[in-house]
Short mmCIF file of C-alpha atoms in Angstrom, two decimals:
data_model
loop_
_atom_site.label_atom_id
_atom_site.label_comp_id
_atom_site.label_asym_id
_atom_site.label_seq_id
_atom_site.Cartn_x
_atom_site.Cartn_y
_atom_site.Cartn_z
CA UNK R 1 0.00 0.00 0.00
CA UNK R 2 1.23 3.34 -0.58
CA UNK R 3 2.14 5.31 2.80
CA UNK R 4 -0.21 6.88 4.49
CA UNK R 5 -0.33 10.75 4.96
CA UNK R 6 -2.69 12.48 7.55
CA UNK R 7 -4.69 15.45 6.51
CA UNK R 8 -7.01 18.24 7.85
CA UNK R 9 -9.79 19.17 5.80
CA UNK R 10 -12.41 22.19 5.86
CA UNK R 11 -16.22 23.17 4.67
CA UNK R 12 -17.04 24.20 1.38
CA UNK R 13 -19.15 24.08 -1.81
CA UNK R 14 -18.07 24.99 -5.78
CA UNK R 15 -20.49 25.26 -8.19
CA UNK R 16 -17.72 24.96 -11.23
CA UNK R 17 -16.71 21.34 -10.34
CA UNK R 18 -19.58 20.20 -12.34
CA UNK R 19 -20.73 18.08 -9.28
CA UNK R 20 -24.64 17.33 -9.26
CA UNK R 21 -26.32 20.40 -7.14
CA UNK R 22 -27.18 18.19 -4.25
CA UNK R 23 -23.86 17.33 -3.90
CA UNK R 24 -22.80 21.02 -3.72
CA UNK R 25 -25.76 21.24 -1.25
CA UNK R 26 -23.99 18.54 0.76
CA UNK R 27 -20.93 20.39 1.12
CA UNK R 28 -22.79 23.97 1.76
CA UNK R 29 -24.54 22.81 4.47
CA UNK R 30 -21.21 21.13 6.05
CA UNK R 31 -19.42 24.39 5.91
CA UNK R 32 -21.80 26.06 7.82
CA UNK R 33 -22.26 23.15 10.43
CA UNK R 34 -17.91 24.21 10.33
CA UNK R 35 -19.07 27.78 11.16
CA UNK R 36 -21.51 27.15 13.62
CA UNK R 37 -18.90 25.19 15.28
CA UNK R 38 -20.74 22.05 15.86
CA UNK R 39 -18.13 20.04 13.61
CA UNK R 40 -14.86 20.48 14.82
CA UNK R 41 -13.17 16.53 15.46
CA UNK R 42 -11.66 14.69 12.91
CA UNK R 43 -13.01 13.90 9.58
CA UNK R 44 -12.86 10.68 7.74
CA UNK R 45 -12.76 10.85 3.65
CA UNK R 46 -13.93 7.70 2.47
CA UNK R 47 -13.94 6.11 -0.97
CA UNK R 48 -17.42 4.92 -1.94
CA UNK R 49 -16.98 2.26 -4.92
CA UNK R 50 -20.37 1.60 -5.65
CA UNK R 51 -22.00 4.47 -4.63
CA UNK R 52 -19.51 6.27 -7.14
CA UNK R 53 -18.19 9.09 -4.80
CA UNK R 54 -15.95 10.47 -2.19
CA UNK R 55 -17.52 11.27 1.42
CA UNK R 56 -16.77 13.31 4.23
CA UNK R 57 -17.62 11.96 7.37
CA UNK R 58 -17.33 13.66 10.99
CA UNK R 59 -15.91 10.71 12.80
CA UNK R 60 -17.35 11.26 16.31
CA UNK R 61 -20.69 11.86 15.53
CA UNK R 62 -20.98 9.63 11.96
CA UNK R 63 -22.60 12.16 10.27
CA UNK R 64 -22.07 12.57 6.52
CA UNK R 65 -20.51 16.27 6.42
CA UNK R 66 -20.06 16.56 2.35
CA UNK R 67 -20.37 13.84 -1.14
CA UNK R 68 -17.83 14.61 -4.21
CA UNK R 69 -19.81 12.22 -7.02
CA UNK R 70 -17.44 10.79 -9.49
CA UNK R 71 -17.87 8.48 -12.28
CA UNK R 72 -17.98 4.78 -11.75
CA UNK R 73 -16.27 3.15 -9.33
CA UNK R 74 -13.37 4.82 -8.06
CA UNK R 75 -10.57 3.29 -6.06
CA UNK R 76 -7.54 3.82 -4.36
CA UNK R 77 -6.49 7.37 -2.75
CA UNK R 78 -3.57 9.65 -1.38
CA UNK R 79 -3.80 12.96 0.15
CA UNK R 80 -1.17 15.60 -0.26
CA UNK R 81 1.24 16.38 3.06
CA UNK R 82 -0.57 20.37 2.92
CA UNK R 83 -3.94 19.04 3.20
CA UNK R 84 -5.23 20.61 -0.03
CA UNK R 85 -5.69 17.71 -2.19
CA UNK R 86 -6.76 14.11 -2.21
CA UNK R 87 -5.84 12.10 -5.41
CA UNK R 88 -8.51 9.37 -6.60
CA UNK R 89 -7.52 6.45 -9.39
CA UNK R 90 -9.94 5.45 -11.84
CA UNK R 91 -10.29 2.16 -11.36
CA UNK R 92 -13.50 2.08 -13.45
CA UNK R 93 -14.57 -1.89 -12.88
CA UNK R 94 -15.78 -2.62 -9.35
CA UNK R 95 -13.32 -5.83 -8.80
CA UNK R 96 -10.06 -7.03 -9.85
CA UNK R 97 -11.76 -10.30 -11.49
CA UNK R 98 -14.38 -7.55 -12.94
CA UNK R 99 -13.53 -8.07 -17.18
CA UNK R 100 -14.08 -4.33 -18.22
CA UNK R 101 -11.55 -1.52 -19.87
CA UNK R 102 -12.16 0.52 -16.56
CA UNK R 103 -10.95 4.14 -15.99
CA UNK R 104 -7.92 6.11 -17.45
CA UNK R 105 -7.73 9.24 -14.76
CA UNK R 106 -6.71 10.78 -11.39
CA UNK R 107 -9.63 13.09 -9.61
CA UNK R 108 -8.53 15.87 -7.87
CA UNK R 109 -10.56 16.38 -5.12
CA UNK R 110 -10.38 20.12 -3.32
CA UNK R 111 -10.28 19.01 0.32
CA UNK R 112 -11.19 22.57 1.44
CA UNK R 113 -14.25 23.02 -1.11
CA UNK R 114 -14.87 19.80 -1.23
CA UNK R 115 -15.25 19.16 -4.91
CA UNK R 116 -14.11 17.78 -7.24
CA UNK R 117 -11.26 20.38 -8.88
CA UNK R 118 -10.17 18.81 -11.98
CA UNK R 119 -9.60 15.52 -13.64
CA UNK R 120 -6.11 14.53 -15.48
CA UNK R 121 -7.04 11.88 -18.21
CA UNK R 122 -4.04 9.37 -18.38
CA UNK R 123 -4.82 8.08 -21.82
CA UNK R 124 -3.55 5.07 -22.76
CA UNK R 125 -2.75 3.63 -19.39
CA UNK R 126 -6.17 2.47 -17.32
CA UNK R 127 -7.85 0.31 -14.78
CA UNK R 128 -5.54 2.97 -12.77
CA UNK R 129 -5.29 1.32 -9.15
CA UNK R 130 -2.59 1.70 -6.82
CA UNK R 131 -1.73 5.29 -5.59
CA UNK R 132 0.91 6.49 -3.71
CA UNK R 133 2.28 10.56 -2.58
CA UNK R 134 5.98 10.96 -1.38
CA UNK R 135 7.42 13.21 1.42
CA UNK R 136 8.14 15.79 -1.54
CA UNK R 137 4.07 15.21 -2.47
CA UNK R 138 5.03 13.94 -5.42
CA UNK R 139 2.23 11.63 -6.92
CA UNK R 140 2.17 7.60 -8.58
CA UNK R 141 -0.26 6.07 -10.11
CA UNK R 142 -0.09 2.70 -11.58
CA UNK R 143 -1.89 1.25 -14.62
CA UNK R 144 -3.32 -2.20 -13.86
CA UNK R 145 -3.56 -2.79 -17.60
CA UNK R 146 -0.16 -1.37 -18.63
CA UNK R 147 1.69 -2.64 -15.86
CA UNK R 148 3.02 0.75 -15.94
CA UNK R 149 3.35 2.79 -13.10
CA UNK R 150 3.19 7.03 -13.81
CA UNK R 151 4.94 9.94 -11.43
CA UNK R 152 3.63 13.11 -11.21
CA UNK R 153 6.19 15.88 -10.68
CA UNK R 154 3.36 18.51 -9.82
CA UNK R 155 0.14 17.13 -8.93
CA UNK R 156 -1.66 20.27 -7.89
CA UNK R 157 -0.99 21.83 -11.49
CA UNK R 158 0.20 18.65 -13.92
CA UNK R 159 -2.31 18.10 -16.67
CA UNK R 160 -0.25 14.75 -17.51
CA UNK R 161 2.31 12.50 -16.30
CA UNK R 162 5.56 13.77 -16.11
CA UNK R 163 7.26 10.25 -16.03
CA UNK R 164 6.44 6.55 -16.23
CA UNK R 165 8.38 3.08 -15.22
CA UNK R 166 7.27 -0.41 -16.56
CA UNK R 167 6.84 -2.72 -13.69
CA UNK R 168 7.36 -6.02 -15.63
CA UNK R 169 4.04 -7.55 -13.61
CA UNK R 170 1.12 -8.71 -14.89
CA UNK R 171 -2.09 -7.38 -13.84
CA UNK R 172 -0.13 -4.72 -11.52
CA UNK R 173 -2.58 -3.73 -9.07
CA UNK R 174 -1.16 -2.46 -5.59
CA UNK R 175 2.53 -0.59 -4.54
CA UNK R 176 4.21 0.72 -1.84
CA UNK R 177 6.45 3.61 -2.09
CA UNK R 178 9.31 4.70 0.08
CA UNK R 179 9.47 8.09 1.52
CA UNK R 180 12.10 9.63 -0.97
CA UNK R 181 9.63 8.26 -3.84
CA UNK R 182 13.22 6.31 -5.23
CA UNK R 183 11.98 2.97 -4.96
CA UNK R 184 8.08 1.92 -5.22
CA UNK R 185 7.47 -2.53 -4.75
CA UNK R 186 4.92 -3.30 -7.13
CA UNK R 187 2.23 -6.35 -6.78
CA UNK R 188 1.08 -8.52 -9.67
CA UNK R 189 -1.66 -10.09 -9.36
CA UNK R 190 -1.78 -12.82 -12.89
CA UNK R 191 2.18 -13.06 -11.96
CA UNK R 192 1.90 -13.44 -8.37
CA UNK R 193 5.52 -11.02 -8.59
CA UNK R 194 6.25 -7.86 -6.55
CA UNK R 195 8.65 -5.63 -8.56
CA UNK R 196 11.34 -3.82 -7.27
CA UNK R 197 11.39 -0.22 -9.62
CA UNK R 198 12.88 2.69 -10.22
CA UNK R 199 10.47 5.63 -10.61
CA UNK R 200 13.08 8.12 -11.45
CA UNK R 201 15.34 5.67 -13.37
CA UNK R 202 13.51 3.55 -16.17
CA UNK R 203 17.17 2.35 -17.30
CA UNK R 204 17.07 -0.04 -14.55
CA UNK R 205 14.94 -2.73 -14.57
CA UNK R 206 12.59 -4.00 -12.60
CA UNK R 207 13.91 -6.76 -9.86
CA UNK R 208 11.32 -8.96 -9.37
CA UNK R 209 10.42 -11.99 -6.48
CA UNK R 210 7.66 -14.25 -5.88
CA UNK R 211 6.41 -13.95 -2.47
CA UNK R 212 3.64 -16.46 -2.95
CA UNK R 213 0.09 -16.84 -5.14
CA UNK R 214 -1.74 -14.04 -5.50
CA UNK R 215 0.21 -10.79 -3.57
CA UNK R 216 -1.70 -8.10 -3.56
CA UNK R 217 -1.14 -5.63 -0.46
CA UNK R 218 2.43 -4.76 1.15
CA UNK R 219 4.18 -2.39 3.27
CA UNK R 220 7.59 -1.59 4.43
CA UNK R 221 8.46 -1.44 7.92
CA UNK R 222 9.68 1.84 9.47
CA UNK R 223 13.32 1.85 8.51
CA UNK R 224 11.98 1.25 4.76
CA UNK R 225 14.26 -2.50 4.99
CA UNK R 226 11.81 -4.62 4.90
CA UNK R 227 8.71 -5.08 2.69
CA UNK R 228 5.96 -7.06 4.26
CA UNK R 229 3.43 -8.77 1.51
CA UNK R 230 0.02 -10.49 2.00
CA UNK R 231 -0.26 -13.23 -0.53
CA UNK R 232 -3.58 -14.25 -0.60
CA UNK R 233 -4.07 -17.65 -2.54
CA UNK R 234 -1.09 -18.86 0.02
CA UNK R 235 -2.65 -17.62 3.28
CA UNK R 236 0.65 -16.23 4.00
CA UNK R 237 2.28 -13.27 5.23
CA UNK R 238 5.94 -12.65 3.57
CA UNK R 239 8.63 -10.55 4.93
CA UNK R 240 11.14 -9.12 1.97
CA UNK R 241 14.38 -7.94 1.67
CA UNK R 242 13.81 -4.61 0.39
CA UNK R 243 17.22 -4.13 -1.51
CA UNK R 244 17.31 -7.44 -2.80
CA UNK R 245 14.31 -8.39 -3.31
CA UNK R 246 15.23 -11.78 -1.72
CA UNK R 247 11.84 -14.02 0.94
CA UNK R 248 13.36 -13.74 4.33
CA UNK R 249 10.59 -15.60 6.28
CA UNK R 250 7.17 -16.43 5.11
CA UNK R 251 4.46 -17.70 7.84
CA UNK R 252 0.57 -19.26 6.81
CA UNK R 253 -1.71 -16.83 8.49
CA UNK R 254 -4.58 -18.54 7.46
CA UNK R 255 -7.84 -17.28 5.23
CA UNK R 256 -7.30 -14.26 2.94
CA UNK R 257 -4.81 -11.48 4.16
CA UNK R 258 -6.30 -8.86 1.65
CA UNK R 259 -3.83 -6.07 3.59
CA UNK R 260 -1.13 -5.15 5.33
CA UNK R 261 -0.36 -2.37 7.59
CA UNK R 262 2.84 -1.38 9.49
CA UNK R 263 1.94 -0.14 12.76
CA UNK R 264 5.42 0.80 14.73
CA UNK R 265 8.70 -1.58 14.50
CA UNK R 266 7.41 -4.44 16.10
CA UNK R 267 3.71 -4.90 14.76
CA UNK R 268 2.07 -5.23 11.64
CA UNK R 269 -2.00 -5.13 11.12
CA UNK R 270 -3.55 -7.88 8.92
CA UNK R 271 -6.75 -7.30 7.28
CA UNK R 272 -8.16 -11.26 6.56
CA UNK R 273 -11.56 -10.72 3.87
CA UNK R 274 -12.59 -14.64 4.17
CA UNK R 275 -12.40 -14.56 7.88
CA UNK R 276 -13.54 -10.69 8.57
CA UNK R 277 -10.87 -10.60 10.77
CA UNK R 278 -7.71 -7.88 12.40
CA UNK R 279 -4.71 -9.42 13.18
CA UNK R 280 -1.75 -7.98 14.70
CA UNK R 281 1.21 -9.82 13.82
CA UNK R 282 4.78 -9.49 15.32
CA UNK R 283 7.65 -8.07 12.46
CA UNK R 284 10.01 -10.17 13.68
CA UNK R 285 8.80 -13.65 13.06
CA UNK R 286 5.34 -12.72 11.25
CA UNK R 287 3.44 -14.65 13.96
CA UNK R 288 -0.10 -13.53 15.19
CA UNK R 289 -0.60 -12.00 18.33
CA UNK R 290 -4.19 -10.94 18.63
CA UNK R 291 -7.10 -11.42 16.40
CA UNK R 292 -10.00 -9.36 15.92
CA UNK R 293 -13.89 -10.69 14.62
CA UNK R 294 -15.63 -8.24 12.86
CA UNK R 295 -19.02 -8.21 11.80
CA UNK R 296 -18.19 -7.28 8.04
CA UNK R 297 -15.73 -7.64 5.39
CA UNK R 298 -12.87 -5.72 6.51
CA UNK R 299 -11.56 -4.04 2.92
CA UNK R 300 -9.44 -1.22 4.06
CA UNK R 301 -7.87 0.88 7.38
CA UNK R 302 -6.93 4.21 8.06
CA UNK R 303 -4.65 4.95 11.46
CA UNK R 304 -4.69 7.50 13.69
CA UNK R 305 -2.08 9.58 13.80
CA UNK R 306 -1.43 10.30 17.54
CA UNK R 307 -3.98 7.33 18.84
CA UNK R 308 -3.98 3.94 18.85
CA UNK R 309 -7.12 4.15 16.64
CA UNK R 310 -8.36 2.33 13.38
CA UNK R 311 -10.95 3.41 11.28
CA UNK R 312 -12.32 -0.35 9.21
CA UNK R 313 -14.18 -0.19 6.42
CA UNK R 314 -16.81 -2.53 6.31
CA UNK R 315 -17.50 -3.47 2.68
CA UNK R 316 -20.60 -5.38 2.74
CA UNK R 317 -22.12 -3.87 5.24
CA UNK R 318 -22.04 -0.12 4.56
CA UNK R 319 -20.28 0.62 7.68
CA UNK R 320 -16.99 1.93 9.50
CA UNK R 321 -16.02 0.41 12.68
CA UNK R 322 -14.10 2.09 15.15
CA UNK R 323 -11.19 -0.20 16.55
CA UNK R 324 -9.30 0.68 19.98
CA UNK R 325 -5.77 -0.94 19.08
CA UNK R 326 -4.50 -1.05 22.31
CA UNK R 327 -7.58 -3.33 23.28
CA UNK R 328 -8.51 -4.67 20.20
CA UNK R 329 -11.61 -4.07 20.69
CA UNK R 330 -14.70 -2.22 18.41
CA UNK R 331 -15.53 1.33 20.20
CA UNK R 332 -18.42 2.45 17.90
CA UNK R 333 -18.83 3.06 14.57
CA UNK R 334 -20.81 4.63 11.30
CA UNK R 335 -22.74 4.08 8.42
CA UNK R 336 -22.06 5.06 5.00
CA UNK R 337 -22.67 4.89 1.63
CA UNK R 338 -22.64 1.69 -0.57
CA UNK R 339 -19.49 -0.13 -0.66
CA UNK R 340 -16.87 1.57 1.62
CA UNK R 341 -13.33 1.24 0.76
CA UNK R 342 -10.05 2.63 1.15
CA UNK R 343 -9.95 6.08 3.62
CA UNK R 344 -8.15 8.66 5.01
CA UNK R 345 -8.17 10.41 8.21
CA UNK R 346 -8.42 13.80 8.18
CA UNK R 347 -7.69 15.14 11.41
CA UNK R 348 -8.26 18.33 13.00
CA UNK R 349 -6.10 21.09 13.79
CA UNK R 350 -5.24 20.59 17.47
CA UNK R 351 -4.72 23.43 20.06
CA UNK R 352 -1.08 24.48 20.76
#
């Protein structure tokens, strides 16, 4: 997964995004719930698949604040480090297995009007999946279709890519990205690889391993050495050498570990879809430590920045559960919209 990056968002409503007017309505009446200062905790933006959009939701009370409607079935997302813009892929089918063209763009959603703000059409490269931002807010997006993954110098202003690195996967769905943006480890899903490239060099190639059937989601632990990869057909959860690419341990974890978080050096978070399970796992021998039930599919997480807190998305049930890490436990929770998927928290400005 690409890294995650914590953002604060505000109210707001513009009429030239094109957005449907109740949608504008949405995010009028938001901004002046923002005035009246009645919404001031953390937000969370979620992703929507089959109810097409982008929602704002205030996470203590579950209300919907705001709704950016996009065309069909967007996907993955990355918000910039200045909390201006969140970057959607046009995924365009609703599944992997889904047989379809899908989407060639990236949406730009305005987090402080909420709306959408433009949309960059990627032409040739679709089914556009993964997304990842680096510490220089920097922007990837990777063609599923292409195996080709695309940089984007300038997000806030680029109208196209500005670079692009074949992957050498098939059916490249899913990347992480280290900090510096130098290296990005990309999953194939048809070649059951994950690909070691070079956004800023295409002269190297790709160094590829297979971590097991069907690898979809990774992440790299803190110090960016090792990559940590859910394959899914195995049951297993890999550890990587990051530089060469080379299994150090792989452990059966059981049912389908769609995900994989890092939480701090010693803990990884396992998302398991055939189970509806959370995991935490130890890095240094992959085994499980605690183990979560949930009462729906759990398809994506956001973390807390300062808390041991885990927002769940519940895909089949139209819900986000609240999980207390340090217990393990479910503390509450929301509904939303149809299908919720991958999020990000957007948390508000705390007093100095």
């Amino acid at each position: 997964m690409a890294r995650r990056t914590v953002v604060k968002a505000a109210g707001g409503g513009a009429l030239a995004s094109g957005l449907p007017a109740s949608a504008v309505s949405a995010s009028r009446g938001a901004a002046r719930g923002d005035a009246r200062g009645d919404v001031r905790g953390d937000v969370l933006l979620v992703v929507e698949k089959s109810s097409h959009a982008v929602s704002f939701y205030d996470v203590t009370s579950g209300r919907l604040l705001g709704t950016v409607q996009l065309p069909d079935y967007p996907h993955e997302m990355v918000v910039d480090s200045r909390r201006r813009f969140a970057y959607v892929g046009h995924y365009g089918v609703r599944m992997a297995s889904t047989v379809g063209e899908g989407g060639a763009a990236v949406f730009v959603i305005d987090l402080d009007q909420r709306a959408l703000a433009r949309t960059i059409d990627i032409r040739p490269y679709n089914r556009v999946h993964g997304m990842g931002i680096d510490d220089r807010d920097r922007l990837y997006a990777l063609s599923e279709e292409k195996a080709v993954l695309l940089g984007f110098d300038d997000p806030a202003t680029d109208r196209a890519p500005t670079r692009a690195v074949p992957t050498h996967g098939v059916k490249t769905h899913l990347f992480s990205l280290t900090r510096d943006g130098e290296r990005a480890y990309v999953t194939g899903l048809l070649s059951h690889t994950v690909s070691l490239v070079r956004p800023y060099d295409a002269a190297v190639p790709p160094v590829l391993v297979t971590p097991g059937q069907l690898p979809e989601s990774s992440c790299l632990s803190t110090d960016e050495k090792t990559l940590f990869v859910g394959a899914r057909r195995s049951s297993a959860l890999v550890a990587v050498d990051a530089r060469t690419m080379k299994v150090r341990r792989s452990r059966k974890v059981g049912g389908d570990p769609l995900r994989v978080y890092t939480l701090d050096e010693d803990r990884l978070l396992v998302t398991d879809i055939v189970g509806n399970t959370l995991t935490v796992c130890a890095t240094a021998d992959l085994r499980p430590l605690r183990t979560l039930r949930l009462d729906g599919i759990p398809a994506a997480v956001s973390l807390h920045p300062d808390e041991a807190v885990a927002y769940v998305s519940l895909l089949d049930v139209d819900r986000i559960a609240v999980v207390d890490l340090d217990r393990l436990t479910v503390t509450g929770g929301f509904a939303t919209r149809s299908e919720p998927d991958v999020s990000v928290l957007l948390p508000a400005a705390r007093a100095s």
